[in-house]
CSV table of C-alpha atoms and ligand atoms in Angstrom, one decimal:
chain,number,residue,atom,x,y,z
A,1,GLY,CA,86.8,51.4,-77.4
A,2,ASP,CA,87.9,50.7,-80.9
A,3,TYR,CA,88.7,47.0,-81.2
A,4,ILE,CA,89.7,45.1,-84.3
A,5,VAL,CA,89.0,41.7,-82.8
A,6,GLU,CA,86.8,40.6,-79.9
A,7,ALA,CA,86.4,37.1,-78.7
A,8,GLU,CA,83.6,36.1,-76.3
A,9,HIS,CA,83.4,32.9,-74.4
A,10,LEU,CA,85.5,31.0,-76.8
A,11,SER,CA,86.1,27.4,-75.9
A,12,ALA,CA,88.0,24.8,-77.9
A,13,ILE,CA,88.1,21.1,-77.2
A,14,PHE,CA,90.4,18.6,-78.9
A,15,GLN,CA,89.5,15.0,-79.2
A,16,GLU,CA,86.1,15.6,-77.8
A,17,GLY,CA,84.3,12.6,-76.4
A,18,THR,CA,87.5,10.5,-76.1
A,19,ALA,CA,89.6,9.7,-73.1
A,20,MET,CA,92.1,12.1,-74.6
A,21,GLU,CA,89.6,15.0,-74.5
A,22,SER,CA,91.3,18.3,-73.6
A,23,PHE,CA,90.3,21.9,-73.4
A,24,ALA,CA,92.7,24.1,-75.4
A,25,LEU,CA,90.6,27.2,-74.6
A,26,LYS,CA,88.2,27.6,-71.8
A,27,ASP,CA,85.5,30.3,-71.9
A,28,LEU,CA,88.1,32.8,-73.1
A,29,SER,CA,87.0,36.4,-73.7
A,30,MET,CA,89.4,39.1,-74.9
A,31,LYS,CA,89.8,42.2,-77.1
A,32,ILE,CA,92.5,43.5,-79.3
A,33,ARG,CA,92.7,47.3,-79.6
A,34,ARG,CA,93.1,48.7,-83.1
A,35,GLY,CA,96.6,50.0,-83.7
A,36,SER,CA,98.0,48.2,-80.6
A,37,LEU,CA,101.0,45.8,-80.5
A,38,THR,CA,99.4,43.2,-78.2
A,39,ALA,CA,101.4,40.3,-77.0
A,40,VAL,CA,100.1,36.8,-76.1
A,41,ILE,CA,102.2,35.1,-73.6
A,42,GLY,CA,101.9,31.8,-71.8
A,43,HIS,CA,103.7,28.5,-71.3
A,44,THR,CA,103.8,25.8,-74.0
A,45,GLY,CA,100.4,24.3,-74.3
A,46,SER,CA,98.6,27.3,-72.8
A,47,GLY,CA,96.5,27.7,-75.9
A,48,LYS,CA,98.3,30.6,-77.7
A,49,SER,CA,98.4,28.9,-81.1
A,50,THR,CA,94.8,27.6,-80.8
A,51,LEU,CA,93.7,31.2,-80.1
A,52,VAL,CA,95.5,32.8,-83.0
A,53,GLN,CA,94.3,30.2,-85.4
A,54,HIS,CA,90.7,31.0,-84.4
A,55,LEU,CA,91.3,34.7,-85.2
A,56,ASN,CA,92.0,34.1,-88.9
A,57,GLY,CA,89.5,31.3,-89.3
A,58,LEU,CA,91.9,28.4,-89.6
A,59,ILE,CA,90.0,26.9,-86.7
A,60,LYS,CA,86.3,27.7,-86.6
A,61,ALA,CA,84.8,28.6,-83.3
A,62,LYS,CA,82.5,25.8,-82.1
A,63,SER,CA,81.6,27.5,-78.9
A,64,GLY,CA,81.6,31.2,-78.3
A,65,GLU,CA,81.8,34.1,-80.8
A,66,ILE,CA,84.5,36.1,-82.5
A,67,PHE,CA,83.8,39.6,-83.9
A,68,VAL,CA,86.0,41.5,-86.3
A,69,SER,CA,85.8,45.0,-87.5
A,70,PHE,CA,88.0,46.2,-90.3
A,71,ARG,CA,88.5,49.6,-92.0
A,72,GLU,CA,87.3,50.0,-95.5
A,73,ASN,CA,90.6,50.0,-97.3
A,74,PRO,CA,93.5,48.0,-96.1
A,75,PRO,CA,96.5,50.4,-96.0
A,76,LEU,CA,98.8,48.4,-98.2
A,77,VAL,CA,96.3,48.2,-101.1
A,78,LYS,CA,97.2,51.3,-103.0
A,79,SER,CA,94.9,50.5,-105.9
A,80,GLY,CA,92.1,51.1,-103.5
A,81,LYS,CA,90.2,48.1,-104.7
A,82,SER,CA,88.4,46.0,-102.2
A,83,PHE,CA,87.3,42.4,-102.4
A,84,LEU,CA,84.0,40.8,-101.6
A,85,PHE,CA,83.7,40.1,-97.9
A,86,PHE,CA,80.4,38.3,-98.1
A,87,LYS,CA,80.0,35.8,-100.8
A,88,GLY,CA,77.6,37.1,-103.3
A,89,LYS,CA,75.8,40.2,-102.2
A,90,LYS,CA,77.8,42.5,-99.9
A,91,THR,CA,81.3,44.0,-99.9
A,92,VAL,CA,83.4,45.4,-97.1
A,93,ILE,CA,82.4,48.9,-98.3
A,94,GLU,CA,78.7,48.2,-97.7
A,95,LYS,CA,79.0,46.3,-94.5
A,96,LYS,CA,81.0,48.1,-91.9
A,97,GLY,CA,81.4,47.7,-88.2
A,98,ARG,CA,81.4,44.6,-86.1
A,99,LEU,CA,81.0,41.3,-87.9
A,100,SER,CA,80.5,38.0,-86.3
A,101,LEU,CA,82.5,35.1,-87.8
A,102,SER,CA,79.5,32.9,-87.3
A,103,GLU,CA,77.4,35.1,-89.5
A,104,GLU,CA,75.7,33.4,-92.5
A,105,GLY,CA,77.9,33.6,-95.5
A,106,PHE,CA,81.0,34.8,-93.7
A,107,ASP,CA,83.9,34.6,-96.1
A,108,TYR,CA,86.8,32.9,-94.3
A,109,ARG,CA,89.0,33.2,-97.4
A,110,ALA,CA,88.7,36.9,-97.3
A,111,LEU,CA,89.3,36.9,-93.5
A,112,ARG,CA,92.6,35.2,-94.1
A,113,PHE,CA,93.7,38.2,-96.2
A,114,LYS,CA,92.6,40.6,-93.5
A,115,VAL,CA,94.2,38.7,-90.7
A,116,GLY,CA,97.6,37.7,-91.8
A,117,LEU,CA,99.1,34.9,-89.8
A,118,VAL,CA,102.9,34.4,-89.9
A,119,PHE,CA,103.7,31.0,-88.6
A,120,GLN,CA,106.9,30.0,-86.7
A,121,TYR,CA,109.8,29.7,-89.1
A,122,PRO,CA,107.8,31.0,-92.1
A,123,GLU,CA,110.8,30.9,-94.3
A,124,TYR,CA,110.3,27.1,-94.7
A,125,GLN,CA,107.3,28.1,-96.9
A,126,LEU,CA,109.4,30.2,-99.4
A,127,PHE,CA,109.4,28.4,-102.7
A,128,GLU,CA,109.5,30.7,-105.7
A,129,GLU,CA,112.6,31.2,-107.8
A,130,THR,CA,113.0,34.9,-106.9
A,131,VAL,CA,112.3,37.0,-103.8
A,132,LEU,CA,110.0,39.3,-105.8
A,133,ALA,CA,108.0,36.4,-107.2
A,134,ASP,CA,107.6,34.8,-103.8
A,135,VAL,CA,106.1,38.0,-102.3
A,136,MET,CA,103.9,38.5,-105.4
A,137,PHE,CA,102.4,35.1,-105.0
A,138,GLY,CA,99.8,36.1,-102.3
A,139,PRO,CA,98.5,39.2,-104.1
A,140,LEU,CA,98.3,37.2,-107.4
A,141,ASN,CA,96.3,34.6,-105.6
A,142,GLN,CA,94.0,37.3,-104.4
A,143,GLY,CA,93.2,38.1,-108.0
A,144,LYS,CA,95.4,41.2,-108.3
A,145,THR,CA,96.9,42.1,-111.7
A,146,ARG,CA,100.6,41.5,-112.2
A,147,GLU,CA,101.2,45.2,-112.1
A,148,ASP,CA,99.3,45.6,-108.8
A,149,ALA,CA,100.9,42.5,-107.3
A,150,GLU,CA,104.3,43.8,-108.1
A,151,ALA,CA,103.6,47.2,-106.6
A,152,LEU,CA,102.3,45.6,-103.4
A,153,ALA,CA,105.2,43.2,-103.2
A,154,LYS,CA,107.8,45.9,-103.5
A,155,ASP,CA,106.0,48.0,-101.0
A,156,ALA,CA,105.9,45.1,-98.5
A,157,LEU,CA,109.6,44.3,-99.1
A,158,ALA,CA,110.6,47.9,-98.6
A,159,SER,CA,108.6,48.2,-95.4
A,160,LEU,CA,110.7,45.3,-94.0
A,161,GLY,CA,114.0,46.8,-95.2
A,162,ILE,CA,114.6,44.5,-98.1
A,163,GLY,CA,116.1,46.4,-100.9
A,164,GLU,CA,115.8,46.1,-104.7
A,165,GLU,CA,119.2,44.4,-105.0
A,166,LEU,CA,117.6,41.3,-103.5
A,167,TYR,CA,114.5,41.1,-105.8
A,168,ALA,CA,116.0,38.8,-108.4
A,169,LYS,CA,117.8,36.6,-105.9
A,170,SER,CA,116.7,33.1,-105.0
A,171,PRO,CA,115.2,33.2,-101.4
A,172,PHE,CA,117.6,30.4,-100.7
A,173,GLU,CA,120.6,32.7,-101.2
A,174,LEU,CA,119.6,35.0,-98.4
A,175,SER,CA,120.6,35.1,-94.8
A,176,GLY,CA,118.3,33.7,-92.1
A,177,GLY,CA,117.1,37.1,-91.1
A,178,GLN,CA,116.5,38.2,-94.7
A,179,LYS,CA,114.5,35.0,-95.5
A,180,ARG,CA,112.3,35.6,-92.5
A,181,LYS,CA,111.6,39.2,-93.6
A,182,VAL,CA,110.8,38.0,-97.1
A,183,ALA,CA,108.4,35.5,-95.7
A,184,ILE,CA,106.7,38.1,-93.6
A,185,ALA,CA,106.5,40.5,-96.6
A,186,GLY,CA,104.6,37.7,-98.4
A,187,VAL,CA,101.9,38.0,-95.8
A,188,LEU,CA,102.1,41.8,-95.6
A,189,ALA,CA,101.6,42.1,-99.4
A,190,MET,CA,98.1,40.7,-99.0
A,191,GLY,CA,97.1,43.8,-97.1
A,192,PRO,CA,96.2,42.5,-93.6
A,193,GLU,CA,94.9,44.9,-91.0
A,194,LEU,CA,95.8,42.5,-88.2
A,195,LEU,CA,99.2,40.9,-88.5
A,196,ILE,CA,99.7,37.9,-86.2
A,197,LEU,CA,103.3,36.9,-85.7
A,198,ASP,CA,104.0,33.6,-83.9
A,199,GLU,CA,107.4,33.7,-82.3
A,200,PRO,CA,108.8,35.9,-85.2
A,201,THR,CA,112.3,36.0,-83.8
A,202,ALA,CA,112.8,32.3,-82.9
A,203,GLY,CA,116.2,31.1,-84.0
A,204,LEU,CA,117.6,34.6,-84.9
A,205,ASP,CA,120.7,36.0,-83.2
A,206,PRO,CA,120.2,39.0,-80.8
A,207,ALA,CA,121.1,41.5,-83.6
A,208,GLY,CA,118.7,39.9,-86.0
A,209,ARG,CA,116.0,39.9,-83.4
A,210,ASP,CA,116.4,43.6,-82.6
A,211,GLU,CA,116.5,44.5,-86.3
A,212,LEU,CA,113.3,42.5,-87.0
A,213,PHE,CA,111.5,44.0,-84.1
A,214,GLU,CA,112.4,47.5,-85.3
A,215,GLU,CA,110.9,46.7,-88.7
A,216,ILE,CA,107.8,45.4,-87.0
A,217,ALA,CA,107.5,48.5,-84.9
A,218,GLY,CA,107.8,50.5,-88.2
A,219,LEU,CA,104.9,48.6,-89.8
A,220,ARG,CA,102.7,49.8,-87.0
A,221,LYS,CA,103.8,53.4,-87.4
A,222,ASN,CA,103.8,53.5,-91.3
A,223,TYR,CA,100.7,51.4,-92.0
A,224,ALA,CA,98.7,51.9,-88.8
A,225,MET,CA,98.6,48.1,-88.5
A,226,THR,CA,97.5,46.2,-85.5
A,227,ILE,CA,100.0,43.5,-84.4
A,228,LEU,CA,99.5,40.4,-82.3
A,229,LEU,CA,102.7,38.9,-81.1
A,230,VAL,CA,102.9,35.4,-79.8
A,231,SER,CA,106.1,35.2,-77.7
A,232,HIS,CA,108.0,33.2,-75.2
A,233,SER,CA,110.4,36.0,-74.6
A,234,MET,CA,109.3,38.2,-71.7
A,235,ASP,CA,112.1,40.5,-72.6
A,236,ASP,CA,110.9,41.1,-76.2
A,237,VAL,CA,107.3,41.6,-74.9
A,238,ALA,CA,108.5,44.1,-72.3
A,239,ARG,CA,110.4,46.1,-74.9
A,240,TYR,CA,108.0,46.1,-77.8
A,241,ALA,CA,104.4,45.4,-76.8
A,242,ASP,CA,102.0,47.8,-75.3
A,243,GLU,CA,99.3,45.4,-74.2
A,244,VAL,CA,99.6,41.8,-72.9
A,245,LEU,CA,97.3,38.8,-72.7
A,246,VAL,CA,98.4,36.0,-70.4
A,247,LEU,CA,97.1,32.5,-71.1
A,248,HIS,CA,97.4,29.7,-68.7
A,249,GLN,CA,95.8,26.2,-69.3
A,250,GLY,CA,93.5,27.7,-71.9
A,251,GLU,CA,92.2,30.5,-69.8
A,252,LEU,CA,92.9,34.2,-70.0
A,253,LYS,CA,94.5,34.9,-66.6
A,254,MET,CA,95.6,38.5,-67.0
A,255,GLU,CA,95.3,41.3,-69.5
A,256,GLY,CA,96.4,44.9,-69.5
A,257,THR,CA,99.3,47.2,-70.3
A,258,VAL,CA,102.8,45.8,-70.1
A,259,GLU,CA,103.3,47.8,-66.9
A,260,GLU,CA,100.1,46.5,-65.3
A,261,VAL,CA,100.8,42.9,-66.2
A,262,PHE,CA,104.5,42.8,-65.5
A,263,SER,CA,104.0,44.5,-62.1
A,264,LYS,CA,102.3,41.2,-61.0
A,265,LYS,CA,105.5,39.4,-60.7
A,266,GLU,CA,104.4,36.6,-58.3
A,267,GLU,CA,101.3,35.8,-60.3
A,268,LEU,CA,103.4,35.5,-63.5
A,269,GLU,CA,106.0,33.4,-61.8
A,270,GLY,CA,103.2,31.1,-60.6
A,271,MET,CA,102.5,30.4,-64.3
A,272,GLY,CA,106.1,29.8,-65.0
A,273,LEU,CA,106.6,33.2,-66.6
A,274,GLY,CA,109.6,34.8,-64.9
A,275,LEU,CA,110.5,38.4,-65.8
A,276,PRO,CA,114.0,39.0,-67.0
A,277,GLN,CA,116.0,40.2,-64.0
A,278,ILE,CA,116.8,43.6,-65.4
A,279,ARG,CA,113.1,44.3,-66.0
A,280,ALA,CA,112.1,43.0,-62.6
A,281,LEU,CA,114.6,45.4,-61.0
A,282,LEU,CA,113.4,48.3,-63.2
A,283,PHE,CA,109.8,47.7,-62.1
A,284,ASP,CA,110.8,47.6,-58.5
A,285,LEU,CA,112.7,50.9,-58.9
A,286,GLN,CA,109.7,52.5,-60.7
A,287,LYS,CA,107.3,51.3,-58.1
A,288,ASN,CA,109.5,53.0,-55.5
A,289,GLY,CA,108.9,56.3,-57.4
A,290,LEU,CA,112.2,56.5,-59.4
A,291,ASP,CA,111.6,58.1,-62.8
A,292,ILE,CA,113.8,55.6,-64.8
A,293,GLN,CA,113.4,54.0,-68.2
A,294,LEU,CA,115.3,51.1,-69.8
A,295,GLY,CA,118.0,52.7,-71.9
A,296,ASN,CA,118.6,55.6,-69.5
A,297,THR,CA,122.3,56.2,-68.7
A,298,VAL,CA,123.5,56.1,-65.1
A,299,GLU,CA,123.7,59.9,-65.2
A,300,GLU,CA,120.0,60.2,-66.3
A,301,ALA,CA,118.9,57.8,-63.7
A,302,VAL,CA,120.4,59.3,-60.6
B,1,ADP,P1,100.6,26.9,-77.2
B,1,ADP,O1,100.5,27.5,-78.6
B,1,ADP,O2,100.4,27.9,-76.1
B,1,ADP,O3,101.8,26.0,-77.0
B,1,ADP,P2,98.4,25.2,-78.1
B,1,ADP,O4,97.3,26.0,-78.6
B,1,ADP,O5,99.3,24.6,-79.2
B,1,ADP,O6,99.3,25.9,-77.0
B,1,ADP,O7,97.8,23.9,-77.3
B,1,ADP,C1,96.8,24.1,-76.3
B,1,ADP,C2,96.4,22.7,-75.9
B,1,ADP,O8,95.7,22.0,-76.9
B,1,ADP,C3,97.6,21.8,-75.5
B,1,ADP,O9,97.2,21.0,-74.4
B,1,ADP,C4,97.7,20.9,-76.8
B,1,ADP,O10,98.2,19.6,-76.4
B,1,ADP,C5,96.3,20.8,-77.3
B,1,ADP,N1,96.2,20.7,-78.7
B,1,ADP,C6,96.6,21.7,-79.6
B,1,ADP,N2,96.4,21.3,-80.9
B,1,ADP,C7,95.9,20.0,-80.8
B,1,ADP,C8,95.4,19.0,-81.8
B,1,ADP,N3,95.5,19.3,-83.1
B,1,ADP,N4,95.0,17.9,-81.3
B,1,ADP,C9,94.9,17.6,-80.0
B,1,ADP,N5,95.3,18.4,-79.0
B,1,ADP,C10,95.8,19.6,-79.4
């Protein structure tokens, strides 16, 4: 298979050696298929956030290994320039294929550009005077010229449906949904190949949620991006993800397609993850051989 990230036997312990010692991840192995929209679900404290922070190097693996394999040119970098991946001697172009994060000289700074992590409520990190300047900040920080940074920022904003009329506005004048998109564009402008979104629709109204998910789905189509979605919402996962990882007390309990995972209703409920009723009903109907999809009209379904 073609995987962008593979973790093998990853364990993470907090407050090791104290009475408070706790395993956030236990011997966790998983893979993320390139081009997929993979969801990570699990109860609060199940290890989701610890896992995703390992994937962009914010937390370094102490036990176990993480492998990444990127394409040569990130799709958002139209200038075609690539940065050094290994400090000193090698570049992404020279060193292809599967790389271990524990490899000597691994460049964690470069990794953070390749694996874009959008935290919860990312709009709290907006700070520049204008929308455009805010989104240009990342590429400029990567060493891009102003001209390239501007092109990348405009491209990222457009891909999230933010129009030119907002470029000169202060981020603080925008609506909640717009702010969130600008914040995501700031990560996108750095040309990640894997975009990790931690509860991207938290706090948005249903219309804002649907709209943002449509834009996210578009990123995958237009930029062939791989997306990892951390979510509490089983409903959003059912609608938008194609693969699901289920964490429970730091362990990977289930993985598979949305259909495979969501058909194991009792197991999910045992981990406190109830399916939305409409979905549960739909899966029951599908299991009983009815060719029905969410969104079908009554006429289509009968
Ligand atoms: P989730 O994102 O699924 O809510 P987390 O990865 O945040 O789960 O947490 C997993 C476990 O690790 C929890 O038991 C949590 O209390 C613990 N944990 C997370 N971060 C820290 C930390 N910085 N110090 C101590 N314990 C932590």
